[in-house]
mmCIF file of C-alpha atoms in Angstrom:
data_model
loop_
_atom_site.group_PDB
_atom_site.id
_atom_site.type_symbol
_atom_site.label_atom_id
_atom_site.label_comp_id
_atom_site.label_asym_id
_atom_site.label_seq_id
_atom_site.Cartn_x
_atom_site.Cartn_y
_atom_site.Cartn_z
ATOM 1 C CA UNK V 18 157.639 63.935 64.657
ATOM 2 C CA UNK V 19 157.918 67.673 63.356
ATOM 3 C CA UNK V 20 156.936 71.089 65.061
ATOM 4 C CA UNK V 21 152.845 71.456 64.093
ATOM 5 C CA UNK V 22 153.955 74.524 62.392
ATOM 6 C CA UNK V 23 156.011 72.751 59.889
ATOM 7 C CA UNK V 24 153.854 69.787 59.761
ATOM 8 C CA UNK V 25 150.591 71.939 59.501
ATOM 9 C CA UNK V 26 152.288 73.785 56.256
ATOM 10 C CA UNK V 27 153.143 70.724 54.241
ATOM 11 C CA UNK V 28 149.486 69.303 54.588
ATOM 12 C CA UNK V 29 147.962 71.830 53.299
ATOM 13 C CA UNK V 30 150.287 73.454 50.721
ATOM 14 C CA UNK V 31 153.199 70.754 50.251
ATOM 15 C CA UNK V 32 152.922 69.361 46.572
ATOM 16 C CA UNK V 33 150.156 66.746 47.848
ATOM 17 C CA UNK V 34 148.651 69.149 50.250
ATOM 18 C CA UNK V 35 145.296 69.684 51.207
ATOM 19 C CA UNK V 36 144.578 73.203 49.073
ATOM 20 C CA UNK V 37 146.229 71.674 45.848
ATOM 21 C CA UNK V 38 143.807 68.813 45.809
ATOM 22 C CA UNK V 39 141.125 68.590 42.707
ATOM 23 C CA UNK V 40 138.130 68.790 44.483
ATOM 24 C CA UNK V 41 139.377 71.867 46.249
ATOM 25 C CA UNK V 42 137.945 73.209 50.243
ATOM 26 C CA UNK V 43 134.815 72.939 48.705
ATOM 27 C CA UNK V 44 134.244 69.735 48.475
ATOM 28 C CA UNK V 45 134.737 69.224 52.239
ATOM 29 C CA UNK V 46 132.945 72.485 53.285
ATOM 30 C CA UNK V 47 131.303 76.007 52.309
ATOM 31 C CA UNK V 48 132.522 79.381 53.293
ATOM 32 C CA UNK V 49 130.143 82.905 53.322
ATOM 33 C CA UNK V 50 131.645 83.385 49.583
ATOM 34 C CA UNK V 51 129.620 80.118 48.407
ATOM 35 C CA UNK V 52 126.302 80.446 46.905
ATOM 36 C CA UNK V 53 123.281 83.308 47.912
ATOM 37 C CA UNK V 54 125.222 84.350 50.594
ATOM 38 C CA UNK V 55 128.740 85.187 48.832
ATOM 39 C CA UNK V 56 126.849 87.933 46.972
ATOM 40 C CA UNK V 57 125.369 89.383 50.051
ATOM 41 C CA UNK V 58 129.456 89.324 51.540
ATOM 42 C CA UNK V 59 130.028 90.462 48.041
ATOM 43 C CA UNK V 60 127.689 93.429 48.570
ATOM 44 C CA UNK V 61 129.070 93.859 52.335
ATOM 45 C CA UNK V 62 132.980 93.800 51.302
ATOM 46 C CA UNK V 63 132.278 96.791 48.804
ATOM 47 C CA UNK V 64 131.065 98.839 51.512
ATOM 48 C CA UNK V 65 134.809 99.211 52.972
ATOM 49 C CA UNK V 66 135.984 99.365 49.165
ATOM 50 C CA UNK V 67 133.725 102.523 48.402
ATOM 51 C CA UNK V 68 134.861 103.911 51.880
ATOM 52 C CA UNK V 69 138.229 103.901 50.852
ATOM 53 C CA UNK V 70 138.439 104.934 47.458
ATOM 54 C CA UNK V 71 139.544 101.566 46.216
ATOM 55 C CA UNK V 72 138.262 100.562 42.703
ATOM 56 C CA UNK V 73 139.975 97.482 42.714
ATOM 57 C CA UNK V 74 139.476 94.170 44.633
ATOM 58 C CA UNK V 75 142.283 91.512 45.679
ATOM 59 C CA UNK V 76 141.058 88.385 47.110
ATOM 60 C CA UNK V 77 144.155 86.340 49.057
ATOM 61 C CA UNK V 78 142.759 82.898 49.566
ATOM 62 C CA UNK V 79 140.427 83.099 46.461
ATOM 63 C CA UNK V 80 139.586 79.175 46.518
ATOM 64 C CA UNK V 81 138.535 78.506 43.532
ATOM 65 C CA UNK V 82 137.340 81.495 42.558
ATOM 66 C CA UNK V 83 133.911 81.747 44.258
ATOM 67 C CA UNK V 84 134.452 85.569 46.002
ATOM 68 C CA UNK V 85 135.490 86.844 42.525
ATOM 69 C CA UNK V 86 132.117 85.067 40.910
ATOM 70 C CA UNK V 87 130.121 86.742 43.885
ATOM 71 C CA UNK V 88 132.140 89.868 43.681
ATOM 72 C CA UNK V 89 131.119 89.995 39.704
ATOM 73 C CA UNK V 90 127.528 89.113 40.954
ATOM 74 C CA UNK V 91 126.957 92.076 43.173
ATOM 75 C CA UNK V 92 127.958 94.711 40.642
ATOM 76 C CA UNK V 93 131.641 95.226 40.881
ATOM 77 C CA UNK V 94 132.688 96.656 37.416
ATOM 78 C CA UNK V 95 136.605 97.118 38.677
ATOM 79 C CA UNK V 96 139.708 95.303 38.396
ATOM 80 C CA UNK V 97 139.530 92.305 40.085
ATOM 81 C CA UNK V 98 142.513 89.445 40.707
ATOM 82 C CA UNK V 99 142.391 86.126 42.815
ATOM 83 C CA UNK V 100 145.420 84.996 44.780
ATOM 84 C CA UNK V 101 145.681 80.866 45.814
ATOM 85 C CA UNK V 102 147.931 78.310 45.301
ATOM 86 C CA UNK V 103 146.418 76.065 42.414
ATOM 87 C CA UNK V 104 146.292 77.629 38.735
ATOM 88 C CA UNK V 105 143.628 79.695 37.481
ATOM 89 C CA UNK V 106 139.963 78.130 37.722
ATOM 90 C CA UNK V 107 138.093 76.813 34.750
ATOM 91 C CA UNK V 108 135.044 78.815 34.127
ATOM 92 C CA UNK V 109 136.682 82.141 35.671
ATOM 93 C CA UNK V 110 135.230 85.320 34.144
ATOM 94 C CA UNK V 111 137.736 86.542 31.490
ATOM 95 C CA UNK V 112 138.208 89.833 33.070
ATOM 96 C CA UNK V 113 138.905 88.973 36.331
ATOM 97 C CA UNK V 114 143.064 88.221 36.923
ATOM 98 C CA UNK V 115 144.447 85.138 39.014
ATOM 99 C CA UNK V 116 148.273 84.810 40.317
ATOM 100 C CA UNK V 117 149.511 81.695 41.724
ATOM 101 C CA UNK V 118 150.903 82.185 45.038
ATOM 102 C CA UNK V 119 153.955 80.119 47.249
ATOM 103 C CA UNK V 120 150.983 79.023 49.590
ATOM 104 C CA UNK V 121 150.481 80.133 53.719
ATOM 105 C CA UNK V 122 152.239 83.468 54.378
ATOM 106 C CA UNK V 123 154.356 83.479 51.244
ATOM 107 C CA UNK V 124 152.585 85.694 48.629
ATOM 108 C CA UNK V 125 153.521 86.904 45.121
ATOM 109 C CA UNK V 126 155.493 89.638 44.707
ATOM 110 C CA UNK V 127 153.311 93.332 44.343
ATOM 111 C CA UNK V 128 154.866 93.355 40.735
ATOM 112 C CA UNK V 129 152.822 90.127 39.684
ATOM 113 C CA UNK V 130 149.761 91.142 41.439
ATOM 114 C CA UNK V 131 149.910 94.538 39.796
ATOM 115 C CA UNK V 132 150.166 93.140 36.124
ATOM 116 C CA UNK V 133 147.697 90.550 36.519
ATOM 117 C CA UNK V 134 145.259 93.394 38.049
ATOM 118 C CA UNK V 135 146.062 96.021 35.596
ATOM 119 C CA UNK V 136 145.869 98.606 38.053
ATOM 120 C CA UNK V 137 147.815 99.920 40.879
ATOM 121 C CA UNK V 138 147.299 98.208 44.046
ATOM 122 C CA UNK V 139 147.065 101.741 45.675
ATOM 123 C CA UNK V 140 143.572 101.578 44.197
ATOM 124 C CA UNK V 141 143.047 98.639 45.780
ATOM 125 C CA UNK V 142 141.225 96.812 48.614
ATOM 126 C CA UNK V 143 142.897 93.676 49.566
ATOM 127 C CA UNK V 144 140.620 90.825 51.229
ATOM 128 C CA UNK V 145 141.750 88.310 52.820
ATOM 129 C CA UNK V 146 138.752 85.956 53.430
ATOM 130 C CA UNK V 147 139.539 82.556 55.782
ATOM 131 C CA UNK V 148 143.915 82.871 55.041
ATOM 132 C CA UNK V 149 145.045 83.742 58.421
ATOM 133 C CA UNK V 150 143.672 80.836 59.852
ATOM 134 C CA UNK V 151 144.919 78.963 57.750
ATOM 135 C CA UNK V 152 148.724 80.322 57.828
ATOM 136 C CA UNK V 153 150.311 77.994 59.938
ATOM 137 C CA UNK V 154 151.470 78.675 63.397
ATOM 138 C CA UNK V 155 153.657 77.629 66.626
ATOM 139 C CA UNK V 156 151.493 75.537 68.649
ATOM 140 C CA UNK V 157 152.651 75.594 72.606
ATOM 141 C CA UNK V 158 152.237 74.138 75.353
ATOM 142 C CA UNK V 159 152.842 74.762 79.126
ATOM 143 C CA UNK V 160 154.675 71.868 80.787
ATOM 144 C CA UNK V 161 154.447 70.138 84.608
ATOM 145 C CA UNK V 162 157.304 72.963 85.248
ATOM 146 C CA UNK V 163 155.311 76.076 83.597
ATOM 147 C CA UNK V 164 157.623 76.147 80.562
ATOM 148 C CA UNK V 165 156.200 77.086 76.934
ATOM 149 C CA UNK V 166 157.138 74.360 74.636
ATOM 150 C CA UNK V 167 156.344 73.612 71.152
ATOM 151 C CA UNK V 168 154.310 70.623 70.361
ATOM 152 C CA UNK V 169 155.344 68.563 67.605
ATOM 153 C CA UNK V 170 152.795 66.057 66.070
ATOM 154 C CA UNK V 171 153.067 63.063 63.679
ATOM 155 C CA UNK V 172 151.174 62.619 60.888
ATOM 156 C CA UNK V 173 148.395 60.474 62.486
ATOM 157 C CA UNK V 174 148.327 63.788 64.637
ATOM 158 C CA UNK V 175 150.000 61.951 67.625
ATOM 159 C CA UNK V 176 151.382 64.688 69.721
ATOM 160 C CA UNK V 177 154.554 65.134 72.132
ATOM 161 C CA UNK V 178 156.226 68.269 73.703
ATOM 162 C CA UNK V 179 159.316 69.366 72.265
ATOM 163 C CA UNK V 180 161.489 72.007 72.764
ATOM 164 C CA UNK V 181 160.876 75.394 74.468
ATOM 165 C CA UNK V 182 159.456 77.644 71.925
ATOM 166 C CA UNK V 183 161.812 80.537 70.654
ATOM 167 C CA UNK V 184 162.554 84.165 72.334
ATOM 168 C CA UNK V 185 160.435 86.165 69.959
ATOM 169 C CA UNK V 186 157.489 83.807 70.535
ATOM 170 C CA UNK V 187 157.716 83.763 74.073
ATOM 171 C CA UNK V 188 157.556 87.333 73.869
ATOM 172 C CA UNK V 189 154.925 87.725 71.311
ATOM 173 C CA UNK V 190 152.738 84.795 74.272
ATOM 174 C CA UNK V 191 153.635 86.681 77.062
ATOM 175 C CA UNK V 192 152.257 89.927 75.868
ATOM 176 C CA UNK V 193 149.506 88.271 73.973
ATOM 177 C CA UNK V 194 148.417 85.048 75.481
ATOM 178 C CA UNK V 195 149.989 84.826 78.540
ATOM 179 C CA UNK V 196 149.902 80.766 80.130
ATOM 180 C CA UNK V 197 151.274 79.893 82.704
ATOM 181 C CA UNK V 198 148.851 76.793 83.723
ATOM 182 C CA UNK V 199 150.141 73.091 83.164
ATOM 183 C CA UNK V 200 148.169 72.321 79.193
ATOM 184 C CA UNK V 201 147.194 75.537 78.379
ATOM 185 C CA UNK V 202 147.667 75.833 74.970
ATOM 186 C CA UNK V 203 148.925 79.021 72.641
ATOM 187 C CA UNK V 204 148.822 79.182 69.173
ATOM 188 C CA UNK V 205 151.105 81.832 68.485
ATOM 189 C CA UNK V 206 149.858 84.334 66.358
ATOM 190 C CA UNK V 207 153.886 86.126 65.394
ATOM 191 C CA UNK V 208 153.718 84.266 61.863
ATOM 192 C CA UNK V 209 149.979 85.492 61.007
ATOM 193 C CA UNK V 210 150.662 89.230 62.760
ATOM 194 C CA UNK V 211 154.149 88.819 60.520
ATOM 195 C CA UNK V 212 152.378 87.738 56.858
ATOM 196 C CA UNK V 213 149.487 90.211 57.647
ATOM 197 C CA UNK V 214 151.688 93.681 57.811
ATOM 198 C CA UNK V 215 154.426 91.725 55.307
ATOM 199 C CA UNK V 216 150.965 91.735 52.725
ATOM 200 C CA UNK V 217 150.444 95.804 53.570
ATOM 201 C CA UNK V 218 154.226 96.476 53.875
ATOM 202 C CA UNK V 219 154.977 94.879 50.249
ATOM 203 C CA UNK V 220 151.472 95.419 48.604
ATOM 204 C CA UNK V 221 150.677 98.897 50.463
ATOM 205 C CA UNK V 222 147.283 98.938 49.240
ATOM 206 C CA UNK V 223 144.521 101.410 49.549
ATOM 207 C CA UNK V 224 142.936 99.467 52.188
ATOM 208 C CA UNK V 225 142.739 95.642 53.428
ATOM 209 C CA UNK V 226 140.155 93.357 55.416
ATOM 210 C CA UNK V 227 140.994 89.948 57.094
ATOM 211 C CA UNK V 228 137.961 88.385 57.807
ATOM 212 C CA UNK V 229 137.993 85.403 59.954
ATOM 213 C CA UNK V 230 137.415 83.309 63.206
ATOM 214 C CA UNK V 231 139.046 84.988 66.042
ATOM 215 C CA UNK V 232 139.423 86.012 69.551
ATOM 216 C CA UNK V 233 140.949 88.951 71.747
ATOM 217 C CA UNK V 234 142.804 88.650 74.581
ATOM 218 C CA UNK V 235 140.251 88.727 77.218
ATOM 219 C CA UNK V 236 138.908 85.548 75.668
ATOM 220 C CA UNK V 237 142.067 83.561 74.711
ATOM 221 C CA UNK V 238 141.031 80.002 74.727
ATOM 222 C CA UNK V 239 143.052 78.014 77.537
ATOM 223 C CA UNK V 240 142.556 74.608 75.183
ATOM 224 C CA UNK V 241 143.582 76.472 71.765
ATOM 225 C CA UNK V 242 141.299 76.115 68.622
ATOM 226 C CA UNK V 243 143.202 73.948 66.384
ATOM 227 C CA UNK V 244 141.085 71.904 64.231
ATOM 228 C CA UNK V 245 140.470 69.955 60.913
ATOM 229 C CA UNK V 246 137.383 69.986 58.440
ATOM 230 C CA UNK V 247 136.888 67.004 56.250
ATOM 231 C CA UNK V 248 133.808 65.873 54.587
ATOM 232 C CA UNK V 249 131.600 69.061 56.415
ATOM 233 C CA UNK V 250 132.487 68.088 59.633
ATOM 234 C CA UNK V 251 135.173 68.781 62.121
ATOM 235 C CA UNK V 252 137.643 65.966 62.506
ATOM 236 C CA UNK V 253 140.776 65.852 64.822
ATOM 237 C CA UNK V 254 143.461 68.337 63.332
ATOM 238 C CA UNK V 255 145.560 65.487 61.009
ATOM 239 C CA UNK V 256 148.343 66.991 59.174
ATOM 240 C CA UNK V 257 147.963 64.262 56.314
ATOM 241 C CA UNK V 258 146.695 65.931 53.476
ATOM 242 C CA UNK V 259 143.318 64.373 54.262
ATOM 243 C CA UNK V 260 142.280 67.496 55.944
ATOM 244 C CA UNK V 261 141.557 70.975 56.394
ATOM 245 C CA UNK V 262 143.914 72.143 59.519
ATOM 246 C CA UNK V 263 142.865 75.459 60.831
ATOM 247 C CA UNK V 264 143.194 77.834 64.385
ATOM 248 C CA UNK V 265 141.075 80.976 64.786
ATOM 249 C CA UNK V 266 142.839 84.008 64.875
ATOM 250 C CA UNK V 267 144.214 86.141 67.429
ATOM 251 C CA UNK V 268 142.830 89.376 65.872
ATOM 252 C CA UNK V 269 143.849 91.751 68.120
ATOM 253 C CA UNK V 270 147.429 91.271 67.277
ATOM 254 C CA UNK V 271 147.439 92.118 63.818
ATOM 255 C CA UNK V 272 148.063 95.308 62.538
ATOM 256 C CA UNK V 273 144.488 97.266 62.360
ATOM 257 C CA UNK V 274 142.623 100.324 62.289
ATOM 258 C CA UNK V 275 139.307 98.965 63.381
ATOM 259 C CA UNK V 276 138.295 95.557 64.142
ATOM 260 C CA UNK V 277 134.698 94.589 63.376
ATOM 261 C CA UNK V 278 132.474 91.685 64.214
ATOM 262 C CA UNK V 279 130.706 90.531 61.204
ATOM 263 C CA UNK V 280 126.889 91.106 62.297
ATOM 264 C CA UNK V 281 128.273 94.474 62.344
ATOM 265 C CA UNK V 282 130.036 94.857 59.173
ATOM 266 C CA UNK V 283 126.522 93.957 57.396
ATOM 267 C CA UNK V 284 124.698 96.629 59.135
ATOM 268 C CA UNK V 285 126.887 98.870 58.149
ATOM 269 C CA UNK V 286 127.950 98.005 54.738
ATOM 270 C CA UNK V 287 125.906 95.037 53.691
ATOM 271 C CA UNK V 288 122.243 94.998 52.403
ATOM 272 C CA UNK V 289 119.082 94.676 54.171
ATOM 273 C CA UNK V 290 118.045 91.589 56.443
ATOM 274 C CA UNK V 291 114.766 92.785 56.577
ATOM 275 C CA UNK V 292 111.800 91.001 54.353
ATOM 276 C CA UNK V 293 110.503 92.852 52.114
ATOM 277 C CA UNK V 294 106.819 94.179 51.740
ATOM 278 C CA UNK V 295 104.151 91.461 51.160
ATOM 279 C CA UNK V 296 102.532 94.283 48.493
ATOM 280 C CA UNK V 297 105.294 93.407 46.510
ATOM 281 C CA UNK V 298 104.097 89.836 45.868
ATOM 282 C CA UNK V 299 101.108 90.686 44.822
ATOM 283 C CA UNK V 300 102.663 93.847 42.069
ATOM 284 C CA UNK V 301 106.058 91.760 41.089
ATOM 285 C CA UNK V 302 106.322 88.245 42.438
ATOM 286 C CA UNK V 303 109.854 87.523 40.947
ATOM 287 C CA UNK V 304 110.600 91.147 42.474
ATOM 288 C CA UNK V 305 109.391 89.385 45.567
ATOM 289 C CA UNK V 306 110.849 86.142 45.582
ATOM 290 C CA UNK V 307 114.276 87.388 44.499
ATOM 291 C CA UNK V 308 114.044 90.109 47.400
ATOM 292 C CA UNK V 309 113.049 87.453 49.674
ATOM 293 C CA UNK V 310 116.647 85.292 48.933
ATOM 294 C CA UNK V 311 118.643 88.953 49.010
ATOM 295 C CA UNK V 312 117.009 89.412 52.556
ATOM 296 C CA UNK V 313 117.720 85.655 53.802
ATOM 297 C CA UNK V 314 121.082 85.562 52.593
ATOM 298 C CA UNK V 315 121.920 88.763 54.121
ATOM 299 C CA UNK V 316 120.404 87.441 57.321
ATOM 300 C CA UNK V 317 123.118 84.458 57.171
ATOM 301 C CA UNK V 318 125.452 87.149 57.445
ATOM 302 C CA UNK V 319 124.102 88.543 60.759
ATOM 303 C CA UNK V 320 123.661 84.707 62.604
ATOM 304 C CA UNK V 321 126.448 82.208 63.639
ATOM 305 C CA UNK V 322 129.079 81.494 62.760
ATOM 306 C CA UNK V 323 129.620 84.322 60.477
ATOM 307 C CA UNK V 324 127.935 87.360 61.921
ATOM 308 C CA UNK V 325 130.708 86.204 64.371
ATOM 309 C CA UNK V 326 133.817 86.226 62.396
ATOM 310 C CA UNK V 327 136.013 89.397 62.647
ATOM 311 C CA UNK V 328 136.816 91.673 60.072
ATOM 312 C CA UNK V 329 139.997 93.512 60.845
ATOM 313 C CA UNK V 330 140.309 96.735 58.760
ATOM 314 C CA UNK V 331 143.524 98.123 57.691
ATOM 315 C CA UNK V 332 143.786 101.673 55.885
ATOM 316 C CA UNK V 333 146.975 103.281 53.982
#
């Protein structure tokens, strides 16, 4: 047995972990930054770039590469670098940079990020697209006497309470997600609030996003949200390998300027939903049809699950 914190880490970046694997997240599931759609969030994320100032993009999390590709795709001419934990991508374009990174809340130094984007990150606008929930966290539980203990977890994701969780995350629960119910759940959010403002403390960029699942603290979840992805479909949370293990994130917490749900981040920055004339087939059907796909995929933007993902802005 281990804390899920530790054991949640090693699955998914130890050396056989989860995000190192060949086939990559995407071959157990699709983000916003896949396909159609990852140029319309493309289109949306340079909205908050332009606002800014930034003429460079940073993408922590990159995957293999797909929000660069989409980034590319929608018209972004600036320096451009992907951040993950496996090497560059095959079939990356040339003039976009990649650093490998530690993996969960460790990140390369501003140095290596800096050379890799030729340009200062001061110019930049970091996004960080699906990492926090994927940053492992303390998982707690309340106990028969209303105590906040850790649960630890073995890897067939058998699960037992340990010991009581640490001062600073009691404090960051009480003031955040306070339990006090026999299994209520917390999944403390002190090691995503701490690699969130570590990124703009280090990196002190121009501007960052985080956009992910989330919650406030009106609408903390008494059960918790952790949960694995394998083959497109949730699974229990397995800390394995053989899985994705993630927990939405407790938005509110991090360090932010504005938070934004994601419906409303393509209204305002994102293209049009709206179909577009049916004149237009008859003067320029491929004007039409491609029109047509813009429209749809920014309309998979507005609609569950992502038009209800938050997007947590950060300014320098």
């Amino acid at each position: 047995m281990s804390t899920w914190a530790r054991a949640w880490h090693d699955a998914l970046y130890g050396e056989d972990g989860f995000y190192r694997r060949a086939e990559g997240p995407s071959g157990h599931f699709e983000t916003a930054t896949h396909g159609p759609v990852g140029r319309a969030l493309a289109t949306t994320l340079l909205g908050p770039a332009h606002d800014a100032g930034a003429h460079a993009v940073v993408a922590v999390g990159a995957g293999r590469g797909e929000l660069l590709h989409a980034l590319r795709d929608a018209g972004h001419g600036g320096p451009l670098v992907g951040v993950d934990v496996v090497e560059r991508p095959a079939g990356l374009d040339p003039s976009s940079g990649w650093v490998r990174s530690p993996g969960g809340a460790a990140l390369p130094s501003a140095r290596d990020v800096e050379e890799s984007l030729g340009a200062p990150l001061d110019d930049a606008l970091v996004v960080a697209h699906e990492w926090l929930d994927v940053v492992p966290c303390v998982v707690a539980q309340v106990d028969d006497e209303g105590r906040l203990r850790e649960v630890h977890v073995g890897p067939d994701g058998t699960e037992t309470l340990g010991e009581d969780v640490g001062a600073d995350d009691l404090a960051w629960a009480q003031r955040g997600w306070p339990a006090r119910e026999p299994g209520q759940r917390v999944e403390v959010g002190r090691a995503r609030d701490d690699a969130w403002s570590g990124m703009l403390d280090a990196w002190r960029p121009r501007a960052a996003v985080a956009v992910d699942y989330g919650h406030v603290r009106s609408q903390r979840p008494e059960s918790g949200t952790l949960s694995g992805y394998r083959d497109g479909a949730v699974t229990a949370p397995t800390p394995d390998g053989s899985c994705d293990v993630t927990a939405h994130v407790a938005v509110d917490s991090l360090r932010h300027d504005e938070l934004v749900m994601g419906a409303d981040a393509v209204r305002r920055w994102g293209p049009a939903a709206a179909s577009p004339e049916h004149d237009l087939a008859r003067r320029d059907p491929v004007g039409y049809l491609d029109a047509l796909a813009r429209a749809s995929a920014a309309g998979a933007l507005l609609g569950p699950p992502y038009g209800d993902f938050w997007w947590v802005v950060a300014r320098g």
